[in-house]
CSV table of C-alpha atoms in Angstrom, one decimal:
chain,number,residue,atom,x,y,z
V,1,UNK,CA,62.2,-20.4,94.9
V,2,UNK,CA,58.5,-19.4,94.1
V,3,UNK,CA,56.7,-20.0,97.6
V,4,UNK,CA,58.1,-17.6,100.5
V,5,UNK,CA,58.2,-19.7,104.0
V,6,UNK,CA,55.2,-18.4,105.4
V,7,UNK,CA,51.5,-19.3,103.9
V,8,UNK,CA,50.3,-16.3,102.4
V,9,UNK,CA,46.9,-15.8,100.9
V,10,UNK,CA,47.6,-18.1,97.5
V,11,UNK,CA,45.0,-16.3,95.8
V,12,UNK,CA,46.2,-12.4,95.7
V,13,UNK,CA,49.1,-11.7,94.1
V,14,UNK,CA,50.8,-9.4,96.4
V,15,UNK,CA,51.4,-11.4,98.5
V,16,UNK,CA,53.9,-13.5,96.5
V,17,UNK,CA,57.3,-11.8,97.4
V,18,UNK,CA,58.5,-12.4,93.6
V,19,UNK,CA,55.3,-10.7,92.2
V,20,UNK,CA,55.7,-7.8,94.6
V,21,UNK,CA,59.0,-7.1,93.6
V,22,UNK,CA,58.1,-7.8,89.1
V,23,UNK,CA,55.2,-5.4,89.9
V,24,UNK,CA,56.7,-2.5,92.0
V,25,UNK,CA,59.7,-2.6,90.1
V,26,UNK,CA,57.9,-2.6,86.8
V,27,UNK,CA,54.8,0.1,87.7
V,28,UNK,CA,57.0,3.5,88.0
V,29,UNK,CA,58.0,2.4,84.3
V,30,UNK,CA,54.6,2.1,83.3
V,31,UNK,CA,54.2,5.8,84.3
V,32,UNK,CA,57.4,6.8,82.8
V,33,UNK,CA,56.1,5.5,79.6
V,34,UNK,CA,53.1,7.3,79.1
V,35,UNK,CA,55.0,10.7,80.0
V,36,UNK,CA,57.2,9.6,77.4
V,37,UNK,CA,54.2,9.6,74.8
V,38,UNK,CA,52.9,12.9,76.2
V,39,UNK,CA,56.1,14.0,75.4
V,40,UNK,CA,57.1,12.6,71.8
V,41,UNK,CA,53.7,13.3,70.7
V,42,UNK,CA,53.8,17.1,71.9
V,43,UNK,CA,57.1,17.6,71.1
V,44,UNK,CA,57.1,16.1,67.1
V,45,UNK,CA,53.7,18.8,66.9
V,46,UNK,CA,55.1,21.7,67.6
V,47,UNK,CA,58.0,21.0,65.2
V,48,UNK,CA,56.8,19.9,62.5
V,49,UNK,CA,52.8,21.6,62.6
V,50,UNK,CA,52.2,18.4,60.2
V,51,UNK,CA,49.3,16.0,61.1
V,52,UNK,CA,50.8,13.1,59.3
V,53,UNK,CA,53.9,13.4,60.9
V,54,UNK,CA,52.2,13.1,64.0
V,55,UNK,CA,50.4,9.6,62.8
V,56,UNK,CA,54.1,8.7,61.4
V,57,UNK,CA,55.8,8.7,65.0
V,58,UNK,CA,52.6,6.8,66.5
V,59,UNK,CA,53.0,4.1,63.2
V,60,UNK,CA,56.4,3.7,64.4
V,61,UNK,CA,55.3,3.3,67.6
V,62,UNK,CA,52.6,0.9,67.7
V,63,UNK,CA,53.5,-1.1,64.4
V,64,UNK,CA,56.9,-3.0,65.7
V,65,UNK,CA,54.4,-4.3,68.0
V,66,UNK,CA,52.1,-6.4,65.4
V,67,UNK,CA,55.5,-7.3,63.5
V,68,UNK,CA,57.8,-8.5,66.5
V,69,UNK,CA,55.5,-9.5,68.8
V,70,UNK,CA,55.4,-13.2,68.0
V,71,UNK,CA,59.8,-13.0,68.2
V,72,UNK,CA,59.2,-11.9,71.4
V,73,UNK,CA,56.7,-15.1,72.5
V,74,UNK,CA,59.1,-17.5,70.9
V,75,UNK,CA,62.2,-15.9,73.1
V,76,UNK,CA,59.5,-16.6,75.8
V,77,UNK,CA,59.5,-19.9,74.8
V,78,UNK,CA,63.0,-20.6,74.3
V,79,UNK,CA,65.2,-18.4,76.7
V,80,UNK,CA,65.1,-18.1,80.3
V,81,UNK,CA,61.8,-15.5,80.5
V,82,UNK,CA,63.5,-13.5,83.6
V,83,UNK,CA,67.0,-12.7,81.3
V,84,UNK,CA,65.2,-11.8,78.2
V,85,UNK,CA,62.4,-8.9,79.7
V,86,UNK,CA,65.6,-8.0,81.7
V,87,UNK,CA,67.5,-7.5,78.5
V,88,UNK,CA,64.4,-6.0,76.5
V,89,UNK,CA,63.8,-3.4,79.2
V,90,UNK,CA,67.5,-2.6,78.9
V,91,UNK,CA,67.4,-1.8,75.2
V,92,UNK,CA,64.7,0.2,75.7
V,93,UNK,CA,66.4,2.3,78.1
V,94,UNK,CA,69.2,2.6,75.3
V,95,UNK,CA,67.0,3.6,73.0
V,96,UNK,CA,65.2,6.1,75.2
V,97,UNK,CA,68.4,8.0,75.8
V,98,UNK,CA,69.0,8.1,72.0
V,99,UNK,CA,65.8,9.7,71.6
V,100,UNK,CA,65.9,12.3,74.3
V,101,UNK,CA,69.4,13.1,72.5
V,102,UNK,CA,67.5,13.8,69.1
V,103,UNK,CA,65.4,16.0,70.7
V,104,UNK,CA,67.8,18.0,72.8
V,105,UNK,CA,69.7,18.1,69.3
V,106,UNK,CA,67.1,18.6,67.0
V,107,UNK,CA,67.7,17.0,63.5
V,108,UNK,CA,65.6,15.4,60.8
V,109,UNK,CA,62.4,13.7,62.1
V,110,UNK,CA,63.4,10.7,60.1
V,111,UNK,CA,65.6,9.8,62.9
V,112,UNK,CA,64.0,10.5,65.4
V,113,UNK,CA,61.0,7.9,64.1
V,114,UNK,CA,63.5,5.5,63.0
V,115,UNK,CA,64.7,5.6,67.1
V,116,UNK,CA,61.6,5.3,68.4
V,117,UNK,CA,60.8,2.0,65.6
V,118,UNK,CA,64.3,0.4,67.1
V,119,UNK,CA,63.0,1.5,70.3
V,120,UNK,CA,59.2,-0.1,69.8
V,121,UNK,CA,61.0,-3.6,68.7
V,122,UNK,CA,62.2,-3.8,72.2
V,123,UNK,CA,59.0,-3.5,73.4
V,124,UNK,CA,57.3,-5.2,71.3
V,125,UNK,CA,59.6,-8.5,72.6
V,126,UNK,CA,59.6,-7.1,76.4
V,127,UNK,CA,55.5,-6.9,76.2
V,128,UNK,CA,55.2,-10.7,75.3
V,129,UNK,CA,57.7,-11.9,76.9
V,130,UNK,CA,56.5,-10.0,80.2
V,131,UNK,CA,52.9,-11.6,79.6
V,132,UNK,CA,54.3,-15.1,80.0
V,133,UNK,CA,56.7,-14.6,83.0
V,134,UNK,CA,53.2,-13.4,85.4
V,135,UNK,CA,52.5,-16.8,85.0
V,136,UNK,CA,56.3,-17.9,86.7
V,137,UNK,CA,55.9,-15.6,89.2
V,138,UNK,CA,52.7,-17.0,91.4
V,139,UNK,CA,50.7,-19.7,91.9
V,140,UNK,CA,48.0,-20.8,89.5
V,141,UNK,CA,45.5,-19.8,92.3
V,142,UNK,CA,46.6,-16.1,92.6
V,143,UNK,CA,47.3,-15.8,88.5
V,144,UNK,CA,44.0,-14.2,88.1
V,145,UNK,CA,44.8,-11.6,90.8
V,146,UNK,CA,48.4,-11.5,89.4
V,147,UNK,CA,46.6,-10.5,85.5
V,148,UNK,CA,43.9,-8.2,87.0
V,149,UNK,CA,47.0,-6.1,89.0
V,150,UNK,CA,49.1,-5.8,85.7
V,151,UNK,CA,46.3,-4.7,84.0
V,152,UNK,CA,45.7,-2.0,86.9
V,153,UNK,CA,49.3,-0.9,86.7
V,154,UNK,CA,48.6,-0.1,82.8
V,155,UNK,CA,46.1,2.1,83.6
V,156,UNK,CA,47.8,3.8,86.3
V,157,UNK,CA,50.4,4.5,84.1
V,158,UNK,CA,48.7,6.4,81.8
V,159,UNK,CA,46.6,8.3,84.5
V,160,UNK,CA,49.8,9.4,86.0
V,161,UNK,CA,52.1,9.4,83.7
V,162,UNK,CA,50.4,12.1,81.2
V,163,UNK,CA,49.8,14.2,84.0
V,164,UNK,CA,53.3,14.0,85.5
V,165,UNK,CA,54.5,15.6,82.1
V,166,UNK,CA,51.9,17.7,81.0
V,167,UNK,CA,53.4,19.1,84.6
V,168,UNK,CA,56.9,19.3,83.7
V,169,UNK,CA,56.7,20.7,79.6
V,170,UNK,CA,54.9,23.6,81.0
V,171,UNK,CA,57.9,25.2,82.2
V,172,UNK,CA,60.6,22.6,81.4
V,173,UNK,CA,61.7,20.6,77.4
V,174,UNK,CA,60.9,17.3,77.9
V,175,UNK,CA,64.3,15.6,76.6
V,176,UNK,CA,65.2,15.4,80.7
V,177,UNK,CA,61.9,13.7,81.3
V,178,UNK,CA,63.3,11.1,78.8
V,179,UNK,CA,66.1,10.5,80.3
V,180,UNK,CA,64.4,9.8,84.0
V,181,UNK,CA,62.3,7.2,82.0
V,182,UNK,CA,65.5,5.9,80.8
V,183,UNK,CA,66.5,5.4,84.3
V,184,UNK,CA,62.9,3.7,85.7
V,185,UNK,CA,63.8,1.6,83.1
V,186,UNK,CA,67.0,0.3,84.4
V,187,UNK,CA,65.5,0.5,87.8
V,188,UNK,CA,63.2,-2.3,86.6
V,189,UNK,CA,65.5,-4.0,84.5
V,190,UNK,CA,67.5,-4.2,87.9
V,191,UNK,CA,64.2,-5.2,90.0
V,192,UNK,CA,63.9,-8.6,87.3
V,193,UNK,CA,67.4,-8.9,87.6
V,194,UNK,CA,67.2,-9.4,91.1
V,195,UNK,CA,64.2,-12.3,90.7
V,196,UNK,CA,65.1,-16.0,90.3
V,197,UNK,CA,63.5,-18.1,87.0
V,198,UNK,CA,60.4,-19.4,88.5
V,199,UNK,CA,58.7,-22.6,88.4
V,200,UNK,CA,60.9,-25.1,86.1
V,201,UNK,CA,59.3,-25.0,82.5
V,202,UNK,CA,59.1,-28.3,80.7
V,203,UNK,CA,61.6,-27.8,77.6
V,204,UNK,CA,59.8,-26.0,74.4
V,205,UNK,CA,58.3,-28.7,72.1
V,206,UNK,CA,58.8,-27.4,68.6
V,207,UNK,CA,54.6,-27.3,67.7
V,208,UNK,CA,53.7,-29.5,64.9
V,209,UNK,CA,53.8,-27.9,61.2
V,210,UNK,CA,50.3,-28.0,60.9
V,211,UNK,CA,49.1,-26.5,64.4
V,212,UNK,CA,48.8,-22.7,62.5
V,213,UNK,CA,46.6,-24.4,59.6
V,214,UNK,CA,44.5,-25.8,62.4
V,215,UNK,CA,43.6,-22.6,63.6
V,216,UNK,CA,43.3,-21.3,60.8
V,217,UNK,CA,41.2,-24.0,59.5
V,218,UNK,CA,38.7,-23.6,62.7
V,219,UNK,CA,38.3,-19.7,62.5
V,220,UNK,CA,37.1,-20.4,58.9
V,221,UNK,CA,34.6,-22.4,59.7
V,222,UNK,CA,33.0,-21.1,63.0
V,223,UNK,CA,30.7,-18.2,61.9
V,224,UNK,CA,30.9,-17.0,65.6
V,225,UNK,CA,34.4,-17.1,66.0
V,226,UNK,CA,35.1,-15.2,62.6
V,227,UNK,CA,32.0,-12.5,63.6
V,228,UNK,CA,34.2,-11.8,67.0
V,229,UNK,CA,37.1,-11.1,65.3
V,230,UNK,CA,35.6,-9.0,62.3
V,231,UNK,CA,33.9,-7.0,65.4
V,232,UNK,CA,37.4,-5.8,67.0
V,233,UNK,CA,39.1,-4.6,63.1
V,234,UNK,CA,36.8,-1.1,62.8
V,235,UNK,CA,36.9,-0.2,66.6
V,236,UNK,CA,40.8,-0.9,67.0
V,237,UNK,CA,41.5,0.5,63.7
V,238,UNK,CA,39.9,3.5,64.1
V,239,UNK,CA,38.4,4.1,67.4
V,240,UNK,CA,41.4,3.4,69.9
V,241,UNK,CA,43.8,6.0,67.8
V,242,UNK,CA,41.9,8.3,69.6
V,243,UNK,CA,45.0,8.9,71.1
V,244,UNK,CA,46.5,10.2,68.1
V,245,UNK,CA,43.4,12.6,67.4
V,246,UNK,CA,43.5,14.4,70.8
V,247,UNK,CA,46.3,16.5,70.5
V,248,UNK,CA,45.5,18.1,67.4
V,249,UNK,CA,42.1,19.1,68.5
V,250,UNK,CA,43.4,20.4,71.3
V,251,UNK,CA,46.0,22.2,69.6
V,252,UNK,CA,43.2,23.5,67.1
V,253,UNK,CA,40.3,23.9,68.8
V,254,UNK,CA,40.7,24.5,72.2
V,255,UNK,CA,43.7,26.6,71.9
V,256,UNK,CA,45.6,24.5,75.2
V,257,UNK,CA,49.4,23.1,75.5
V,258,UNK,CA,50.8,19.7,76.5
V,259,UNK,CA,48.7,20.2,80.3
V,260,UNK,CA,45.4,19.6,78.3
V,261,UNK,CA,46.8,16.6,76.3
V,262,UNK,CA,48.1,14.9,79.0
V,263,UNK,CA,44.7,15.9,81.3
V,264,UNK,CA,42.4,14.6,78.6
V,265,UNK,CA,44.2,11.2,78.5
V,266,UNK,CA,44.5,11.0,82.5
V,267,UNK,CA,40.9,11.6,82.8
V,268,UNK,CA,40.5,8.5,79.4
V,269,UNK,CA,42.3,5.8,81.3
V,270,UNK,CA,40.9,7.1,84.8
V,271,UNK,CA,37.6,5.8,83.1
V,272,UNK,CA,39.4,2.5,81.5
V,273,UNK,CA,40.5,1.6,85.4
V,274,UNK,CA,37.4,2.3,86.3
V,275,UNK,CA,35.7,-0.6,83.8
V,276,UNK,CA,39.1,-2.7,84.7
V,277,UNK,CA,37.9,-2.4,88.7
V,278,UNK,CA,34.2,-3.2,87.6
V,279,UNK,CA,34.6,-6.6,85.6
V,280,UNK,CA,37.3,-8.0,88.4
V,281,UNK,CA,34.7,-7.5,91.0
V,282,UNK,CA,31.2,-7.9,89.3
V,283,UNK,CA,31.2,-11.4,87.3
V,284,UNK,CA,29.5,-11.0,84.0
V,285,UNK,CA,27.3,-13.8,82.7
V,286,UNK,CA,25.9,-11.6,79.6
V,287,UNK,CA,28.7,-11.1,77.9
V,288,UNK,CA,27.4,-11.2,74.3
V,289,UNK,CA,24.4,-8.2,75.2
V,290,UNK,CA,27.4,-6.3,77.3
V,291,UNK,CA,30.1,-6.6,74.5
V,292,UNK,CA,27.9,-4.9,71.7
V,293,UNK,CA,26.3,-2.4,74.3
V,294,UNK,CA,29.7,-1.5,75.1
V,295,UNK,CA,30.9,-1.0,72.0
V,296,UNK,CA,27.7,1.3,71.1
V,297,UNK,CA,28.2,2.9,74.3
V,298,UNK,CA,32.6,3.8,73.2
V,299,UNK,CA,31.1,4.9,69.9
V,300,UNK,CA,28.5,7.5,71.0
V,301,UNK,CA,31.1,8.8,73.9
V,302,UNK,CA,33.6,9.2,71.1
V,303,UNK,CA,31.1,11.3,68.8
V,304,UNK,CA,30.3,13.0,72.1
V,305,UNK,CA,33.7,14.1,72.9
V,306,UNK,CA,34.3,15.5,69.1
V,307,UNK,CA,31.1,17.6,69.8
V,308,UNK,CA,31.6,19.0,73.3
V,309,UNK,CA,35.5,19.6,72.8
V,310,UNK,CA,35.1,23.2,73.5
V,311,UNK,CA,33.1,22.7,76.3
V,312,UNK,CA,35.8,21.3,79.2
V,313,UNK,CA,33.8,19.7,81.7
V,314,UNK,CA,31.7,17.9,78.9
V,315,UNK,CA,34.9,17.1,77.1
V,316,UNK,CA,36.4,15.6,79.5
V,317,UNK,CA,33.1,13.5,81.2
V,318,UNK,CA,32.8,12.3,77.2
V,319,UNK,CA,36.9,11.4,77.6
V,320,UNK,CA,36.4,9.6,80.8
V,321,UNK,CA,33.2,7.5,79.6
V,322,UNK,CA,35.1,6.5,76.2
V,323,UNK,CA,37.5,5.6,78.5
V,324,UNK,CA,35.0,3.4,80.4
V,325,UNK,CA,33.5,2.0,77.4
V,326,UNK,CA,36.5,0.9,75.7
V,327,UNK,CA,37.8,-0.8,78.2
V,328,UNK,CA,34.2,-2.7,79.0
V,329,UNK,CA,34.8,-3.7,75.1
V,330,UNK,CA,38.0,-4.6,75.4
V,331,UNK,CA,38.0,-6.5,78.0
V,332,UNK,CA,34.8,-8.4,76.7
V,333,UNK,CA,35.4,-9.3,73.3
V,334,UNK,CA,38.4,-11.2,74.9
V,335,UNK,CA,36.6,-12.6,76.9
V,336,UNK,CA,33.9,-13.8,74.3
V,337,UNK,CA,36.4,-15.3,72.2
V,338,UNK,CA,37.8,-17.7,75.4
V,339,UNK,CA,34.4,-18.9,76.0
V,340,UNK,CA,34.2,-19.8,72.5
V,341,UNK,CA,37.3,-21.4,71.5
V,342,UNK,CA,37.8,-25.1,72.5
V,343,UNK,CA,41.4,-25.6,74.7
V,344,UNK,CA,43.4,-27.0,72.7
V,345,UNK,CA,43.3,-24.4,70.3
V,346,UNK,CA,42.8,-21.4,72.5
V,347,UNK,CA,46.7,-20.6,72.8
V,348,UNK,CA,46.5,-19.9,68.7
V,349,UNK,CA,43.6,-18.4,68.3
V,350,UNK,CA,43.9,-16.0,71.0
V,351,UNK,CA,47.5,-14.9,69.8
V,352,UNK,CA,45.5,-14.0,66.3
V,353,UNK,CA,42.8,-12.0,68.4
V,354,UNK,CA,45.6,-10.1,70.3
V,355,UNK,CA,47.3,-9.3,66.6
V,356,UNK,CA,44.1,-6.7,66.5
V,357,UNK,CA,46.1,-4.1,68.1
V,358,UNK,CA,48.3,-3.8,65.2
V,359,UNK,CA,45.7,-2.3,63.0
V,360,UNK,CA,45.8,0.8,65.0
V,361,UNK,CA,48.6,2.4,63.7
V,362,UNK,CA,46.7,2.1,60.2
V,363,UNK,CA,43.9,3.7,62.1
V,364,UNK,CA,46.3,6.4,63.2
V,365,UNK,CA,48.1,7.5,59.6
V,366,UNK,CA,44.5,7.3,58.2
V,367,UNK,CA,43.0,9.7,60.5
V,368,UNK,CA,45.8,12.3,60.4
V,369,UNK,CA,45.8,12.3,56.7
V,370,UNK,CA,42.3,13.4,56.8
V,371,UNK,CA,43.2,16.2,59.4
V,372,UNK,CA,45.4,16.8,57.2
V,373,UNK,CA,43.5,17.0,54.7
V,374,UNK,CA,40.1,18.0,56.0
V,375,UNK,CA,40.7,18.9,59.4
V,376,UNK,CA,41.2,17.7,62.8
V,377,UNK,CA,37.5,17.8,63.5
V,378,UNK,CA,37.0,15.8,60.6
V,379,UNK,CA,38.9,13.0,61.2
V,380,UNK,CA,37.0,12.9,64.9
V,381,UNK,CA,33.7,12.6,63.9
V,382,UNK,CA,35.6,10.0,60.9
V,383,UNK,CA,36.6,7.8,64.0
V,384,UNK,CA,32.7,7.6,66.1
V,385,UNK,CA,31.0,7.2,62.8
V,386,UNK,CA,33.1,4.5,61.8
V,387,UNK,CA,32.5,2.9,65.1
V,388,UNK,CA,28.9,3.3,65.3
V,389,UNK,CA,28.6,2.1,61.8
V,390,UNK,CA,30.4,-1.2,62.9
V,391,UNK,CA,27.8,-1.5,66.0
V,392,UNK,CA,24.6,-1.6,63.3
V,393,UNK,CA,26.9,-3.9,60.9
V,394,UNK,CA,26.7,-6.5,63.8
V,395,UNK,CA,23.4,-5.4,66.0
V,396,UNK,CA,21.0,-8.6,64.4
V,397,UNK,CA,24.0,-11.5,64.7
V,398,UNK,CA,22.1,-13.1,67.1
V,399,UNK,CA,25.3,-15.8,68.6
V,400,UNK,CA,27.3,-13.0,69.6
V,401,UNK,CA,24.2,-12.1,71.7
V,402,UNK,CA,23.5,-15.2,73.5
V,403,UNK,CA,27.4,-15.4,73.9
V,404,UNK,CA,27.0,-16.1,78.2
V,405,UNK,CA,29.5,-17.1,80.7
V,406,UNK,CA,28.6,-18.6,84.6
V,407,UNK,CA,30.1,-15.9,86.0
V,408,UNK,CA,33.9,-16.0,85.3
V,409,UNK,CA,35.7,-12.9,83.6
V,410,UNK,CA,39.2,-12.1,82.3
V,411,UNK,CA,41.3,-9.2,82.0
V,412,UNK,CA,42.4,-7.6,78.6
């Protein structure tokens, strides 16, 4: 049952027994899995020395994501929500194990990726599917609250969790951390275990063949619509594989170890919770001048943080604003595109928007080729260019300007 018998506050989230037991089950995983990055990332550096291997794993990564992610929405759809994230988180414990295995037994690489791919299916499926189940979990007045405190326990994840293992490989291999991320994951597979289905769903209506067409149809003819979505390709492509970047300028240029690379992104999404905190409290009724300021703002702090790399405290204030900034974008550009979209067809054209995110894996085997190629450094100042070049592309399109909202604001 979704209400508990006393009257809680119906618009924070918390407060719902079932959300507090999804989101504290669910948040020491989120930390687990960006130690878990920390860790791949470092570890497939130091045995390889190869760039492009490097934007291989992160391609294996990050690309099940774009492919898979609709199989996970219609399982949403289909299945009981609660059983399916259960089972998803599950695999990806499985997988997890297999990978800490492969690098306590070091082998060919090509396993290793092709265990983290089967690995990034799982959460590719357990991502959507764990989008749609917020919504079973607490009242439509506290959903807002529910969103804004998922999108928190993101960023708290990847404050935490590079630090926690930029902690442990400096005197311990990081196959054991694997293994206690295995087990957080099981620990929240357990926590959704324990929850009941939620509010009763009507039964899935299969959606009429021509519903894709439709959305189709509309981005293709709303200039605004098509401008918002041809603003997200450059940045996601090539500004947020940043992540991919920073530990080969750190291995090359600032001559640190795992402590730095995990530090660096810490401080990044330190910054991103910090923009996450400022658009839940502060509504935002210029979002057309705040999306491409923002987004101006991301590219400069980028260009920033490639010039100042070898200065630390400058390094890592340019890491924290980039943080800030791409958040701020983030965050807006979604936003833009739901005050633009009519209802009915808000549902589709929001699930193209969110396919952006699958262009960053491109971003990521492009840039290490050129570090490859050309040098770490290189492929930095190749990512803020890029970005700032895609600001002064878009800086006279007037309607994504005088894109405004009466104060609402959504979460990324």
């Amino acid at each position: 049952m979704l209400l508990t018998s006393k009257k809680p506050s119906p618009s924070f989230a918390l407060f719902w027994r079932p959300f507090r037991i999804y989101w504290g089950g669910t948040l020491p995983a989120r930390i687990g899995e960006w130690a878990d990055f920390i860790v791949l990332n470092w570890a497939v550096l130091q045995l390889s020395r190869s760039p492009l291997d490097l934007g291989v794993l992160n391609v294996c990564r990050l690309l099940p994501i774009f492919l898979f992610s609709w199989l996970g929405g219609v399982l949403a759809d289909r299945l009981p929500r609660r059983q399916v994230l259960a089972a998803s988180l599950l695999g990806m414990a499985g997988s997890t194990l297999a990978i800490a295995w492969l690098l306590h037994e070091p082998s060919s690489l090509i396993w290793l990726f092709a265990a983290v791919f089967v690995r990034s299916v799982f959460m590719a499926i357990e991502t959507a599917v764990r989008n749609a189940y917020i919504a079973d979990l607490v009242p439509g007045a506290a959903l807002s609250s529910a969103i804004s405190l998922h999108t928190a326990a993101l960023h708290i994840g990847k404050m935490f969790g590079p630090a926690a293992a930029g902690w442990w490989l400096a005197s311990m291999d990081g196959a054991p951390l694997l293994v206690v991320y295995s087990a957080l994951l099981i620990a929240a597979a357990l926590a959704v275990s324990s929850l009941e289905d939620g509010r009763p769903r009507r039964p899935a209506v299969r959606p009429a063949e021509g519903d894709k067409g439709e959305a189709i149809r509309y981005i293709r003819d709303t200039p605004l619509i098509r401008a918002l979505l041809a603003l997200s390709l450059i940045p996601m492509t090539f500004g947020f594989a940043y992540s991919a970047v920073t530990p080969l300028l750190v291995d090359a240029f600032a001559k640190g170890d795992a402590g730095d690379f995990a530090l660096l992104l810490s401080v990044s999404s330190a910054g991103a919770l910090l923009g996450t905190a400022w658009l839940s409290f502060r509504p935002v009724e210029a979002v057309g001048k705040w999306l491409i300021v923002s987004l101006l703002a991301f590219s400069l702090s980028l260009l920033l943080w490639i010039v100042s790399f070898e200065h630390q405290l400058l390094c890592l204030a340019a890491m924290a604003l980039a943080g800030l900034t791409g958040q701020l974008y983030r965050t807006l550009c979604r936003l833009a595109v739901q005050l633009t979209v009519p209802d009915q067809l808000r549902g589709r054209i929001m699930s193209i928007a969110l396919m952006d995110r699958g262009f960053i894996p491109l971003g990521t085997l492009l840039l290490t080729a050129i570090a490859e190629y050309a040098g770490a450094k290189t492929a930095g100042y190749a990512m803020g260019w890029l970005c700032l070049l895609c600001v002064l592309a878009f800086w006279r399109r007037k309607e994504l300007w005088n894109i405004s909202t009466g104060g609402r604001t959504w979460n990324d």
